[in-house]
Coordinates of C-alpha atoms and ligand atoms in Angstrom, one line a residue:
X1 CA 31.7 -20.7 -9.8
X2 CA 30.9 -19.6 -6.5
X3 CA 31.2 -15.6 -5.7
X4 CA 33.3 -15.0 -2.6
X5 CA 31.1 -13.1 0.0
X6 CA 32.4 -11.4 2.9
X7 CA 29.9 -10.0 5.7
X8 CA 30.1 -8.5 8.8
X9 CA 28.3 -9.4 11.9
X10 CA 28.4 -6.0 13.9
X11 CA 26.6 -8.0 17.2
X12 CA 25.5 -5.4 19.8
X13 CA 27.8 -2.9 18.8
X14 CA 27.4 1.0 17.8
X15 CA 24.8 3.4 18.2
X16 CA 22.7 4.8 14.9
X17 CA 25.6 7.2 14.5
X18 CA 28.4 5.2 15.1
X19 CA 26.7 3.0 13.0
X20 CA 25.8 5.5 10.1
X21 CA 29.9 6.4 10.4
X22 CA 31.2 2.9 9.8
X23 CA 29.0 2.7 7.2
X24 CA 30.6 5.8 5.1
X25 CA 33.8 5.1 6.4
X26 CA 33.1 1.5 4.3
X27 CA 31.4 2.5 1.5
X28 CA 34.3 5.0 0.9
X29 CA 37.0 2.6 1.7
X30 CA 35.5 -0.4 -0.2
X31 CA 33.8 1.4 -3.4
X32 CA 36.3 -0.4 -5.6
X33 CA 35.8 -3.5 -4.9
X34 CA 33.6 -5.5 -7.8
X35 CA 34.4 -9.5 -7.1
X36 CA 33.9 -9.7 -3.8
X37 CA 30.3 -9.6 -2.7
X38 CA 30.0 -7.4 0.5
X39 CA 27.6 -7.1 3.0
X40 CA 26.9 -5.6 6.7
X41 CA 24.8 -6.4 9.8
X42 CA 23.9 -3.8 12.2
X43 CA 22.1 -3.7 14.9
X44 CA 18.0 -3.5 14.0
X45 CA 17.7 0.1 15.5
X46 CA 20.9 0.9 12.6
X47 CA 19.1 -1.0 9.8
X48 CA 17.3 1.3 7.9
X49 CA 20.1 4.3 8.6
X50 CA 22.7 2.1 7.5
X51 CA 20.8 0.7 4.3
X52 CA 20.3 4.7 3.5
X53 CA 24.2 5.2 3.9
X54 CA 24.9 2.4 1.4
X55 CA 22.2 3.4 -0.9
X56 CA 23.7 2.6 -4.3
X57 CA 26.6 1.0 -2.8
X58 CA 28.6 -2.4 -3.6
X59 CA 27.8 -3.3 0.2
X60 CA 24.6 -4.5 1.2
X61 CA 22.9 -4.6 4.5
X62 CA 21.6 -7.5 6.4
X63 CA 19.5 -8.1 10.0
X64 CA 21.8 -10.5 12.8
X65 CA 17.8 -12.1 13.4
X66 CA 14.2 -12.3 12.7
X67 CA 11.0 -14.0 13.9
X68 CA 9.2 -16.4 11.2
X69 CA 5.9 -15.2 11.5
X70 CA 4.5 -12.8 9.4
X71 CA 3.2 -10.7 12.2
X72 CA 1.4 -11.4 15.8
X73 CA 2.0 -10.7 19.4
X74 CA 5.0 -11.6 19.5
X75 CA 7.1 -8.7 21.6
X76 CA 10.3 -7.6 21.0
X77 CA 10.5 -9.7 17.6
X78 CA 10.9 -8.9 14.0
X79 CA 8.8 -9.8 11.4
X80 CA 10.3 -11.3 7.6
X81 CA 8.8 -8.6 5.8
X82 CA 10.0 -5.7 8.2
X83 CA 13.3 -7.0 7.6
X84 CA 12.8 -7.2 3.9
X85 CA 12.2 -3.3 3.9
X86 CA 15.4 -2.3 5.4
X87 CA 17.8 -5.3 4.5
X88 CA 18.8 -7.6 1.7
X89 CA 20.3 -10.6 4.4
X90 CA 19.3 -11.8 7.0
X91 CA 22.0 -14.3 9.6
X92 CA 20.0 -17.1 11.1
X93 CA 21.0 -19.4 14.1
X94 CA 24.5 -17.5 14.8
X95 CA 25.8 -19.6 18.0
X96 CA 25.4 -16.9 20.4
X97 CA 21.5 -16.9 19.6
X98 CA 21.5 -20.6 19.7
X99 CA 23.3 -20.3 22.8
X100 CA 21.3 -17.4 25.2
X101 CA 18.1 -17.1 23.2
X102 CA 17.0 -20.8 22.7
X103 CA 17.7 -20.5 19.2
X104 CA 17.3 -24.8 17.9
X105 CA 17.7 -26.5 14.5
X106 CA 14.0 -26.3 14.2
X107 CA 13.7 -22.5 14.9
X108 CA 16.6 -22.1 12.6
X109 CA 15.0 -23.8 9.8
X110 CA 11.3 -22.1 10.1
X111 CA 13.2 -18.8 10.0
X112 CA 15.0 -20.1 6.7
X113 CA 12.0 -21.3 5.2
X114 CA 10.2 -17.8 6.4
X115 CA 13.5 -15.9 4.4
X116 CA 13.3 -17.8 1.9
X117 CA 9.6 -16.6 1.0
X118 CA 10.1 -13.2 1.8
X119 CA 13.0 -13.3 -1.4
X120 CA 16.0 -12.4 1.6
X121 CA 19.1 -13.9 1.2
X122 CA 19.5 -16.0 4.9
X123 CA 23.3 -16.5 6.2
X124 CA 22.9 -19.8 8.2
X125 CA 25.5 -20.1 10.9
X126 CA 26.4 -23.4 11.6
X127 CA 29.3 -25.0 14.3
X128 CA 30.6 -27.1 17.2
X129 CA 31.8 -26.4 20.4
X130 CA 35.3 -27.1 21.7
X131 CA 33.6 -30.4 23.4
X132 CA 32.2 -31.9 20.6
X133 CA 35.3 -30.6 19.0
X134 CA 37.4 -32.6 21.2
X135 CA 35.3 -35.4 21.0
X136 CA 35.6 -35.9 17.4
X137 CA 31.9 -35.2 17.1
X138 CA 32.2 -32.1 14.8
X139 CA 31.0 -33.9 11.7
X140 CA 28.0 -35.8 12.7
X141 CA 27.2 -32.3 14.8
X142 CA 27.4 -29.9 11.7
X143 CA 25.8 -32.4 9.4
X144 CA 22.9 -32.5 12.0
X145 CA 22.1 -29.0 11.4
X146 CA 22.6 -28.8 7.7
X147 CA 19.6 -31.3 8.2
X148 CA 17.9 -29.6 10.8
X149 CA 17.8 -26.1 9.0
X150 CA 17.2 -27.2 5.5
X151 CA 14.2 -29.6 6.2
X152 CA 11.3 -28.5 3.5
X153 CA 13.3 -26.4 1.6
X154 CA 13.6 -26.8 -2.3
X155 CA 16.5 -27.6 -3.9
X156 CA 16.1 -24.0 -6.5
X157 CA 15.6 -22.2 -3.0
X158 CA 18.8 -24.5 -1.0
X159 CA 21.3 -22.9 -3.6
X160 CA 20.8 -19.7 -2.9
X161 CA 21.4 -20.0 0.7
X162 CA 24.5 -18.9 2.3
X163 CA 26.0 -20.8 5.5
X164 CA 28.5 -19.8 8.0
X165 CA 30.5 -22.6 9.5
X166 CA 31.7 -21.0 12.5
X167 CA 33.2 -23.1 14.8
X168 CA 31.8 -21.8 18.2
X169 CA 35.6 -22.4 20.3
X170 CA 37.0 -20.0 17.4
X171 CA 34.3 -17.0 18.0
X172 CA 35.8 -13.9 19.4
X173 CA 38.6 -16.2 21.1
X174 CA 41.2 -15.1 19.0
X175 CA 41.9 -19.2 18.3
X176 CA 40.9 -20.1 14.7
X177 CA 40.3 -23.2 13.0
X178 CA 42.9 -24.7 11.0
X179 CA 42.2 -23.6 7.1
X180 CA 42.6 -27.3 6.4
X181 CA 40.4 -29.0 9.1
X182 CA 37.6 -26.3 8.2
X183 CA 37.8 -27.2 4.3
X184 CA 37.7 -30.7 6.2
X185 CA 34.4 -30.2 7.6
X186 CA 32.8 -27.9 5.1
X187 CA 33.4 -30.9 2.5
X188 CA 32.3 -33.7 4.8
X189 CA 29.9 -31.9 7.3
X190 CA 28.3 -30.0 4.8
X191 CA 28.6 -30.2 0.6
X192 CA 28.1 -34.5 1.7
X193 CA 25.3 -34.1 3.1
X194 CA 24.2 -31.0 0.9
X195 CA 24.6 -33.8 -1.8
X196 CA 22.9 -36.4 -0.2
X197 CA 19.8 -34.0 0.3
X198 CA 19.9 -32.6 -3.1
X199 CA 22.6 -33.1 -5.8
X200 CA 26.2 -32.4 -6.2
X201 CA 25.2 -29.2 -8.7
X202 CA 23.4 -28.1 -5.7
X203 CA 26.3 -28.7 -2.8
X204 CA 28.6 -27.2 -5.3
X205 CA 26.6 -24.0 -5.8
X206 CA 26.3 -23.4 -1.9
X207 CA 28.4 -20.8 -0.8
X208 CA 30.7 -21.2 2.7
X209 CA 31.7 -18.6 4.7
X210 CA 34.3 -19.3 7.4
X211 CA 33.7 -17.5 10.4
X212 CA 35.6 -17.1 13.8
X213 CA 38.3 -14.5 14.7
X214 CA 38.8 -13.8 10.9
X215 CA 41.3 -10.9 11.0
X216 CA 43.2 -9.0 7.5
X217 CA 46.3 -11.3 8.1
X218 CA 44.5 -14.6 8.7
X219 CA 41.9 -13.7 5.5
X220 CA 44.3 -15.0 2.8
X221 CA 44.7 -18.8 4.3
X222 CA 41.0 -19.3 4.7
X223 CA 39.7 -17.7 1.5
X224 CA 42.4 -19.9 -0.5
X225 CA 41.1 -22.9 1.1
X226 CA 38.7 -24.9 -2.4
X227 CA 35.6 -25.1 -0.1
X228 CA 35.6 -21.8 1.8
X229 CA 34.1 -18.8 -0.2
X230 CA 34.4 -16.2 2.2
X231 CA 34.0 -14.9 5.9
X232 CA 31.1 -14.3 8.5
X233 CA 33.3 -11.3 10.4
X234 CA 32.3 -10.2 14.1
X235 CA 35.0 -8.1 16.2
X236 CA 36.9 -7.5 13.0
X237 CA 33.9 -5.7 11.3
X238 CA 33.7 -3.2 13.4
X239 CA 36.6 -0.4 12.6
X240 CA 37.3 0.2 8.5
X241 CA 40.7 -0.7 8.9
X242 CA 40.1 -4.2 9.9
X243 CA 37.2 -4.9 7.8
X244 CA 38.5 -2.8 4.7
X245 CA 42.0 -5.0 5.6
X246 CA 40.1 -8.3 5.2
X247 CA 38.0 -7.6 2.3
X248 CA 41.8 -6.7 0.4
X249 CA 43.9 -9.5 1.8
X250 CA 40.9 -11.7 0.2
X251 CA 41.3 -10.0 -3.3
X252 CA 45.1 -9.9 -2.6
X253 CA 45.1 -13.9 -2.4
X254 CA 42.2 -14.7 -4.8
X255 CA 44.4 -12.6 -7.4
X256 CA 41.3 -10.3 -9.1
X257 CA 41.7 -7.2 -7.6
Ligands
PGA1 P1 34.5 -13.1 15.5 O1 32.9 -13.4 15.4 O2 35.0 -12.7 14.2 O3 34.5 -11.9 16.5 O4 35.1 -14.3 16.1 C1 32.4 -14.1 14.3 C2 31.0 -14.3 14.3 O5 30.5 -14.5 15.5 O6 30.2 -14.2 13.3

């Protein structure tokens, strides 16, 4: 059985104090919660104060990037291990990094590969754009970078790796995928090919967020969906209410809570 896991992507948002408050304001909100794995992203300036606010917490803090070398001159980057000391995830290749910072399938998968040996837990976004949408390209696209980002990696490492299908028409558009053509494509774009680079034990063990304009009253039809396990959350991360109100429709529909 999968766990569900719900994370927020905070993007460019809040200063170290509005940070530190959304955190407390979570932590408070959230504390019951015990099936639903949790986790937040700050900024990398909010990191470490954020980590400290959910010290001994049920929500656990992740980076939004990192570099994949170990260290160097490389300015205005992060190294694995720097992120290791302030966070537990890490989100690689969200669309918007693929799409201003030249983020590719092959930087995407040395920065798993790098995550993977520094023992973080990576959140690999993955998605098509409305084009390719259109086009009925949006399976051969997705599979391309399940391939791309999981070349060299071992199968006891590939099931511990968390992926965000995010279609990129459906970020902060307010437009989301239908629940039933996302299941679509995480079946056929991803747990196929998962299985045709591993094994089905190993597709199946894969968990699937769903991320794009996820709000408290769309949760409940995505999370419900067989192959979606939970939600990459960006605009709706940011104020307890919305988060807090996602996090409860999911346990409201999955029926443990
Ligand atoms: P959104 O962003 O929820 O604001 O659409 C999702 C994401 O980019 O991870």
């Amino acid at each position: 059985m999968r766990r569900p896991f719900i994370a927020g992507n905070w993007k460019m948002h809040k200063t170290v104090a509005e940070a530190t408050e959304l955190a407390s304001g979570l932590k408070e909100a959230l504390a019951s919660v015990k099936d639903i794995e949790l986790a937040v992203c700050p900024t990398a300036t909010a990191l470490g104060a954020v980590t400290q606010v959910l010290a001994d917490s049920n929500i656990g803090a992740g980076a939004q990037n990192m570099h994949w070398e170990a260290s160097g001159a490389f300015t205005g980057e992060i190294a694995p291990a720097m992120v290791k000391e302030l966070a537990t995830y890490v989100i690689i290749g969200h669309s918007e990094r693929r799409q201003f910072f030249g983020e590719t399938d092959e930087t995407v998968n040395k920065k798993l590969l790098a995550a993977i040996a520094q023992g973080l837990i990576p959140i690999v976004c993955i998605g098509e754009s409305l084009a390719q949408n259109e086009a009925g390209e949006t399976v051969a696209f997705v599979g391309g970078q399940i391939r791309g980002a999981f070349a060299g990696v071992p199968k006891e490492d590939a099931r511990n790796v968390v992926l965000a299908y995010e279609p990129i028409w459906a970020i902060g558009t307010g437009r989301t995928a239908m629940p039933e053509d996302a299941d679509r494509i995480i079946r056929e774009a991803i747990r196929d090919v998962l299985t045709d680079l591993y094994d089905d034990a190993t597709a199946q063990a894969i968990r699937v967020q769903y991320g794009g304009s996820v709000k408290p009253d769309n949760m409940a039809d995505f999370i419900i969906m067989p192959e979606i396990d939970g939600a990459l959350v960006g605009g709706a991360s940011l104020t307890v209410e919305a988060f807090a109100g996602i996090v409860n429709s999911a346990i409201k529909a999955l029926g443990n809570g």
